[in-house]
């Protein structure tokens, strides 16, 4: 088994943190997105979307999508449970994870492709639209405010214990802060408390 990934990218980090929580080690292969290594015919056979992470099993089966990979790992290593123990908890974790993906990761991705950091790293890679950046920054700020309100009445993203939804949120907020240049408002105290707690877990270093 091997994980096709790139260390600074947020989605592969989700899988690495998940594996660290499970105490599972899988060898990894770096895919240089800036050199187009994810667009070669060979890579597109592994994932026609041209995206990482991809988990390649020993028989050649390839699993893309961070959550699909994490679900596969959870099926092989059920403890500690990170997707929910009963139908209600599983549904709430799934709901919040999807909202984080669509309502936070989506705008963070837009801010990334339209932002100054990528423009400097890879000039001309995307045609940048300043209004798209401004709109994404506003969406991100609104989402952070909303999550801060929600975290007043629960400890973690998915509920009262750590779950895969926290891993998604940690990886996207760190990417937004450290690489996209769209930090959290430090005045959002519940969000800051949550971030300190999940960042203190050993898995956050993955
Ligand atoms: N929904 C996918 C998103 C994967 C994704 O967007 N990966 C980024 C790196 S974080 C990528 O491969 N980007 C390269 C590209 O889109 O060309 C997942 O959850 O794994």
Coordinates of C-alpha atoms and ligand atoms in Angstrom, one line a residue:
X1 CA 0.0 0.0 0.0
X2 CA 1.2 3.5 -0.7
X3 CA -0.2 7.0 -0.4
X4 CA 0.3 9.4 -3.3
X5 CA 0.4 12.9 -1.7
X6 CA 2.3 16.2 -1.3
X7 CA 3.3 17.3 2.1
X8 CA 2.1 20.9 2.2
X9 CA -1.3 20.2 0.5
X10 CA -4.3 20.2 2.9
X11 CA -6.2 17.1 1.6
X12 CA -3.3 14.7 1.9
X13 CA -2.7 16.1 5.4
X14 CA -6.2 15.0 6.3
X15 CA -5.3 11.4 5.5
X16 CA -1.9 11.7 7.3
X17 CA -3.6 13.0 10.5
X18 CA -6.2 10.3 10.3
X19 CA -3.5 7.6 10.0
X20 CA -1.7 9.1 12.9
X21 CA -4.8 9.0 15.0
X22 CA -5.1 5.3 14.1
X23 CA -1.4 4.6 14.7
X24 CA -1.1 3.3 11.2
X25 CA 2.0 4.0 9.0
X26 CA 1.8 3.8 5.2
X27 CA 4.7 4.7 2.9
X28 CA 4.1 7.8 0.7
X29 CA 5.0 9.0 -2.7
X30 CA 5.3 12.8 -3.3
X31 CA 3.4 14.0 -6.3
X32 CA 4.8 17.3 -7.5
X33 CA 1.6 19.3 -8.4
X34 CA 3.6 22.3 -9.6
X35 CA 5.4 20.1 -12.1
X36 CA 2.1 18.6 -13.4
X37 CA 2.9 15.1 -12.0
X38 CA -0.8 14.8 -11.3
X39 CA -1.8 15.3 -14.9
X40 CA 0.4 12.5 -16.5
X41 CA -1.4 9.6 -18.3
X42 CA 0.1 7.3 -15.6
X43 CA -1.3 9.3 -12.7
X44 CA -4.7 9.9 -14.4
X45 CA -5.1 6.1 -14.5
X46 CA -4.8 6.2 -10.7
X47 CA -7.3 9.1 -10.3
X48 CA -8.9 10.6 -13.4
X49 CA -9.7 13.7 -11.4
X50 CA -5.9 14.4 -11.3
X51 CA -6.0 15.1 -7.6
X52 CA -4.2 13.9 -4.5
X53 CA -4.4 12.0 -2.1
X54 CA -4.7 8.6 -3.7
X55 CA -4.2 5.4 -1.8
X56 CA -2.8 2.6 -4.0
X57 CA -3.4 -0.9 -2.7
X58 CA -1.0 -3.7 -3.3
X59 CA -3.2 -5.2 -6.0
X60 CA -3.2 -1.8 -7.9
X61 CA -6.7 -0.7 -6.7
X62 CA -6.7 3.1 -6.3
X63 CA -8.8 5.0 -3.8
X64 CA -9.1 8.8 -4.3
X65 CA -11.0 11.3 -2.1
X66 CA -9.7 11.9 1.4
X67 CA -12.9 10.7 3.1
X68 CA -13.1 7.5 1.0
X69 CA -9.5 6.7 2.0
X70 CA -10.2 7.5 5.6
X71 CA -13.3 5.3 5.6
X72 CA -11.3 2.4 4.1
X73 CA -8.7 2.9 6.9
X74 CA -11.5 3.0 9.5
X75 CA -12.9 -0.3 8.2
X76 CA -9.5 -1.9 8.5
X77 CA -8.7 -0.3 11.9
X78 CA -12.0 0.5 13.7
X79 CA -10.5 2.0 16.8
X80 CA -10.3 4.7 17.8
X81 CA -13.6 5.4 16.1
X82 CA -13.5 8.6 14.1
X83 CA -16.7 8.4 12.0
X84 CA -19.3 7.9 14.7
X85 CA -20.5 5.0 16.9
X86 CA -24.3 5.1 16.4
X87 CA -26.5 6.3 13.6
X88 CA -27.1 9.8 15.0
X89 CA -23.5 10.5 15.8
X90 CA -22.4 9.1 12.4
X91 CA -24.9 11.3 10.7
X92 CA -23.9 14.4 12.6
X93 CA -20.2 13.9 11.9
X94 CA -21.0 13.3 8.3
X95 CA -23.2 16.4 8.1
X96 CA -20.6 18.7 9.7
X97 CA -17.7 17.2 7.7
X98 CA -19.6 17.9 4.4
X99 CA -20.4 21.4 5.5
X100 CA -16.8 22.0 6.3
X101 CA -15.8 20.6 2.8
X102 CA -18.4 22.6 0.8
X103 CA -18.7 25.8 2.9
X104 CA -15.2 26.3 4.1
X105 CA -12.8 24.2 1.9
X106 CA -14.6 25.4 -1.2
X107 CA -14.0 29.1 -0.5
X108 CA -10.5 28.5 0.8
X109 CA -9.7 26.8 -2.6
X110 CA -11.1 29.8 -4.4
X111 CA -9.0 32.1 -2.3
X112 CA -5.9 30.0 -2.9
X113 CA -6.2 29.9 -6.7
X114 CA -7.0 33.6 -6.9
X115 CA -4.6 34.8 -4.1
X116 CA -1.2 36.4 -4.0
X117 CA 0.7 33.4 -2.6
X118 CA 0.0 31.1 -5.5
X119 CA 0.5 34.0 -8.0
X120 CA 4.0 34.3 -6.7
X121 CA 4.7 30.6 -6.4
X122 CA 3.3 29.6 -9.8
X123 CA 2.9 32.7 -12.0
X124 CA 0.3 32.2 -14.7
X125 CA -0.9 28.9 -13.4
X126 CA -4.5 30.3 -13.1
X127 CA -6.2 33.4 -14.5
X128 CA -6.8 35.2 -11.3
X129 CA -10.0 37.1 -10.6
X130 CA -9.7 39.7 -7.7
X131 CA -13.5 39.7 -7.1
X132 CA -13.4 35.9 -6.6
X133 CA -10.8 36.3 -3.9
X134 CA -12.8 39.0 -2.2
X135 CA -16.0 36.9 -2.3
X136 CA -14.2 33.9 -1.0
X137 CA -12.6 35.8 1.9
X138 CA -16.1 37.1 2.9
X139 CA -17.5 33.5 2.8
X140 CA -14.6 32.2 4.9
X141 CA -15.1 35.0 7.5
X142 CA -18.9 34.3 7.7
X143 CA -18.3 30.5 8.1
X144 CA -15.7 31.1 10.9
X145 CA -18.2 33.3 12.7
X146 CA -20.9 30.7 12.4
X147 CA -18.6 27.9 13.6
X148 CA -17.5 30.0 16.5
X149 CA -21.2 30.3 17.5
X150 CA -21.7 26.6 17.2
X151 CA -18.6 25.8 19.2
X152 CA -20.1 27.6 22.2
X153 CA -22.3 24.6 22.8
X154 CA -20.2 21.6 21.7
X155 CA -16.5 20.8 22.2
X156 CA -15.6 19.5 18.8
X157 CA -16.7 20.0 15.2
X158 CA -18.7 16.8 15.0
X159 CA -20.0 16.7 18.6
X160 CA -18.6 16.2 22.0
X161 CA -15.6 14.1 21.0
X162 CA -12.8 14.3 18.4
X163 CA -13.8 13.0 14.9
X164 CA -12.8 13.1 11.3
X165 CA -14.7 16.4 11.0
X166 CA -12.0 18.0 13.3
X167 CA -9.3 16.6 11.0
X168 CA -11.0 18.3 8.0
X169 CA -11.4 21.6 9.9
X170 CA -7.8 21.5 11.3
X171 CA -6.2 20.9 7.9
X172 CA -8.3 23.6 6.1
X173 CA -8.0 26.3 8.7
X174 CA -4.2 25.8 9.0
X175 CA -3.9 25.8 5.2
X176 CA -6.0 29.0 5.0
X177 CA -3.8 30.7 7.7
X178 CA -0.4 29.4 6.8
X179 CA -0.5 29.1 3.0
X180 CA -3.4 31.2 1.6
X181 CA -3.0 34.2 3.9
X182 CA -6.6 34.2 5.2
X183 CA -6.2 33.7 8.9
X184 CA -8.9 33.2 11.5
X185 CA -10.1 36.2 13.5
X186 CA -8.2 35.7 16.8
X187 CA -11.2 37.3 18.6
X188 CA -13.3 34.2 17.8
X189 CA -12.7 32.6 21.2
X190 CA -14.5 29.3 20.7
X191 CA -12.8 28.6 17.5
X192 CA -9.4 29.5 19.1
X193 CA -10.1 27.2 22.0
X194 CA -11.0 24.3 19.6
X195 CA -7.9 25.0 17.4
X196 CA -5.6 24.9 20.4
X197 CA -7.1 21.6 21.6
X198 CA -6.8 19.8 18.2
X199 CA -3.4 21.3 17.5
X200 CA -2.1 19.9 20.8
X201 CA -2.9 16.3 19.7
X202 CA 0.3 14.4 18.5
X203 CA -1.5 13.6 15.2
X204 CA -1.6 17.3 14.2
X205 CA 2.1 17.1 13.5
X206 CA 1.5 14.6 10.7
Ligands
LIG1 N1 -12.2 16.1 -2.8 C1 -10.8 15.8 -2.8 C2 -10.0 17.0 -3.1 C3 -8.6 16.7 -3.5 C4 -7.8 17.9 -3.9 O1 -8.4 19.0 -4.3 N2 -6.5 17.8 -3.8 C5 -5.6 18.9 -4.2 C6 -4.4 19.0 -3.3 S1 -5.0 19.5 -1.6 C7 -5.1 18.6 -5.6 O2 -4.7 17.5 -5.9 N3 -5.0 19.6 -6.5 C8 -4.4 19.5 -7.8 C9 -5.4 19.9 -8.9 O3 -6.6 20.1 -8.6 O4 -4.9 20.0 -10.0 C10 -10.4 15.1 -1.5 O5 -11.1 15.2 -0.6 O6 -9.4 14.4 -1.5

